[in-house]
């Protein structure tokens, strides 16, 4: 806004209004990295990160497991791409994208709380990062969702 005397008003700070966008950008970067690992580096992601043991047999039972792991990565990349488009062009839909991610992470948390393992014990030699991080990601996403809805109403 330009006043009659030529002096512009200082733009008002929105406080926490845009914090959720920066948090969402960082979260989206982490989810994109995770998706790339799942899709393109499936062997490292499956064995070194998720701690899934290598199964042996004829025919090789790991081939379809790697395929499904890679397809899961593709789905994650597409979700991240849609989120990036929303972030750049359709910012009014950011709360919806946060809600979609939150549902994924809260369903994981619910499974864990109900005693459903993310991977059956005989097929792993450790805990998966998704099982450990699900409650934290879920809480972070709920905070981002609340901030995004609050800034829409402000």
Short mmCIF file of C-alpha atoms in Angstrom, two decimals:
data_model
loop_
_atom_site.label_atom_id
_atom_site.label_comp_id
_atom_site.label_asym_id
_atom_site.label_seq_id
_atom_site.Cartn_x
_atom_site.Cartn_y
_atom_site.Cartn_z
CA UNK A 1 0.00 0.00 0.00
CA UNK A 2 1.36 3.40 -0.99
CA UNK A 3 0.31 6.38 1.10
CA UNK A 4 -0.29 9.81 -0.43
CA UNK A 5 3.03 11.11 0.88
CA UNK A 6 4.92 8.34 -0.99
CA UNK A 7 5.89 6.39 2.13
CA UNK A 8 5.02 2.73 2.05
CA UNK A 9 3.57 0.94 5.03
CA UNK A 10 5.76 -1.81 6.47
CA UNK A 11 4.44 -5.26 5.59
CA UNK A 12 2.91 -6.94 8.60
CA UNK A 13 4.58 -10.03 9.97
CA UNK A 14 2.28 -13.03 9.98
CA UNK A 15 4.10 -14.54 12.95
CA UNK A 16 3.62 -18.29 12.76
CA UNK A 17 1.44 -17.95 9.65
CA UNK A 18 4.02 -19.21 7.16
CA UNK A 19 6.07 -21.40 9.49
CA UNK A 20 4.08 -24.46 8.41
CA UNK A 21 5.15 -23.86 4.80
CA UNK A 22 8.83 -23.93 5.72
CA UNK A 23 8.26 -27.02 7.86
CA UNK A 24 6.36 -28.65 5.00
CA UNK A 25 9.21 -27.88 2.57
CA UNK A 26 11.70 -29.57 4.91
CA UNK A 27 9.37 -32.52 5.48
CA UNK A 28 8.80 -32.83 1.73
CA UNK A 29 12.57 -32.84 1.13
CA UNK A 30 12.95 -35.70 3.63
CA UNK A 31 10.06 -37.64 2.05
CA UNK A 32 11.55 -37.12 -1.43
CA UNK A 33 14.92 -38.46 -0.23
CA UNK A 34 13.12 -41.47 1.30
CA UNK A 35 11.23 -42.06 -1.96
CA UNK A 36 14.41 -41.92 -4.05
CA UNK A 37 16.07 -44.48 -1.75
CA UNK A 38 13.02 -46.77 -2.03
CA UNK A 39 12.77 -46.49 -5.79
CA UNK A 40 16.36 -46.41 -7.02
CA UNK A 41 18.46 -47.84 -4.20
CA UNK A 42 16.01 -50.55 -3.11
CA UNK A 43 18.67 -53.04 -2.07
CA UNK A 44 20.38 -50.55 0.26
CA UNK A 45 17.06 -49.25 1.52
CA UNK A 46 15.60 -52.67 2.15
CA UNK A 47 18.59 -54.37 3.76
CA UNK A 48 20.79 -51.64 5.25
CA UNK A 49 18.09 -49.20 6.38
CA UNK A 50 14.94 -51.31 6.91
CA UNK A 51 16.98 -54.28 8.17
CA UNK A 52 15.17 -56.86 6.05
CA UNK A 53 17.19 -60.05 5.71
CA UNK A 54 18.09 -61.44 2.29
CA UNK A 55 15.93 -64.42 1.41
CA UNK A 56 17.43 -67.18 -0.70
CA UNK A 57 15.84 -69.70 -3.00
CA UNK A 58 15.15 -70.71 -6.57
CA UNK A 59 13.80 -68.64 -8.21
CA UNK A 60 15.26 -65.69 -6.33
CA UNK A 61 12.50 -64.54 -3.93
CA UNK A 62 14.06 -61.09 -3.55
CA UNK A 63 13.25 -60.01 -7.13
CA UNK A 64 9.49 -59.43 -6.55
CA UNK A 65 10.22 -57.92 -3.11
CA UNK A 66 12.61 -55.40 -4.71
CA UNK A 67 9.99 -54.67 -7.38
CA UNK A 68 7.29 -53.89 -4.80
CA UNK A 69 9.73 -51.83 -2.74
CA UNK A 70 10.62 -49.85 -5.87
CA UNK A 71 6.95 -49.36 -6.78
CA UNK A 72 6.31 -48.07 -3.27
CA UNK A 73 9.12 -45.56 -3.91
CA UNK A 74 7.42 -44.52 -7.17
CA UNK A 75 4.17 -43.89 -5.31
CA UNK A 76 6.07 -41.78 -2.78
CA UNK A 77 7.80 -39.79 -5.53
CA UNK A 78 4.44 -39.07 -7.19
CA UNK A 79 2.96 -37.93 -3.86
CA UNK A 80 5.97 -35.65 -3.31
CA UNK A 81 5.67 -34.29 -6.87
CA UNK A 82 1.98 -33.50 -6.37
CA UNK A 83 2.87 -31.85 -3.05
CA UNK A 84 5.52 -29.74 -4.78
CA UNK A 85 3.00 -28.61 -7.41
CA UNK A 86 0.56 -27.72 -4.63
CA UNK A 87 3.32 -25.83 -2.80
CA UNK A 88 4.22 -23.81 -5.91
CA UNK A 89 0.83 -23.26 -7.57
CA UNK A 90 -2.09 -24.22 -5.31
CA UNK A 91 -1.06 -23.20 -1.80
CA UNK A 92 -4.65 -23.32 -0.59
CA UNK A 93 -4.40 -27.13 -0.83
CA UNK A 94 -1.32 -27.42 1.42
CA UNK A 95 -3.46 -28.43 4.44
CA UNK A 96 -4.91 -31.29 2.36
CA UNK A 97 -1.43 -32.55 1.44
CA UNK A 98 -0.34 -32.33 5.07
CA UNK A 99 -3.46 -34.29 6.04
CA UNK A 100 -2.63 -37.02 3.49
CA UNK A 101 0.90 -37.39 4.88
CA UNK A 102 -0.45 -37.28 8.46
CA UNK A 103 -2.89 -40.10 7.74
CA UNK A 104 -0.09 -42.27 6.38
CA UNK A 105 2.08 -41.73 9.45
CA UNK A 106 -0.78 -42.09 11.95
CA UNK A 107 -1.93 -45.35 10.37
CA UNK A 108 1.63 -46.64 10.83
CA UNK A 109 1.56 -45.49 14.46
CA UNK A 110 -1.83 -47.16 14.98
CA UNK A 111 -0.50 -50.43 13.54
CA UNK A 112 2.47 -50.30 15.90
CA UNK A 113 0.29 -49.50 18.92
CA UNK A 114 -2.03 -52.39 18.03
CA UNK A 115 0.97 -54.72 18.09
CA UNK A 116 1.12 -55.19 14.33
CA UNK A 117 4.80 -55.25 13.37
CA UNK A 118 5.95 -53.24 10.38
CA UNK A 119 7.96 -56.31 9.36
CA UNK A 120 7.50 -59.80 10.78
CA UNK A 121 10.31 -60.64 13.22
CA UNK A 122 11.70 -63.60 11.25
CA UNK A 123 12.35 -61.42 8.22
CA UNK A 124 14.30 -58.63 9.88
CA UNK A 125 17.33 -58.18 12.05
CA UNK A 126 16.41 -54.77 13.48
CA UNK A 127 13.78 -52.08 13.74
CA UNK A 128 12.71 -50.10 10.67
CA UNK A 129 13.11 -46.31 10.79
CA UNK A 130 9.45 -45.90 9.85
CA UNK A 131 8.36 -47.80 12.95
CA UNK A 132 10.54 -45.65 15.19
CA UNK A 133 9.80 -42.32 13.51
CA UNK A 134 6.06 -42.71 12.90
CA UNK A 135 4.83 -41.12 16.17
CA UNK A 136 7.24 -38.18 15.79
CA UNK A 137 6.30 -37.61 12.15
CA UNK A 138 2.62 -37.87 13.07
CA UNK A 139 2.95 -35.24 15.81
CA UNK A 140 4.96 -32.91 13.55
CA UNK A 141 2.35 -33.25 10.80
CA UNK A 142 -0.52 -32.53 13.21
CA UNK A 143 1.27 -29.36 14.34
CA UNK A 144 1.83 -28.35 10.70
CA UNK A 145 -1.84 -29.08 9.94
CA UNK A 146 -3.04 -26.98 12.89
CA UNK A 147 -0.76 -24.08 11.87
CA UNK A 148 -1.88 -24.28 8.25
CA UNK A 149 -5.56 -24.21 9.21
CA UNK A 150 -4.96 -21.44 11.75
CA UNK A 151 -3.25 -19.23 9.19
CA UNK A 152 -6.13 -19.79 6.76
CA UNK A 153 -8.60 -18.51 9.36
CA UNK A 154 -6.43 -15.54 10.39
#
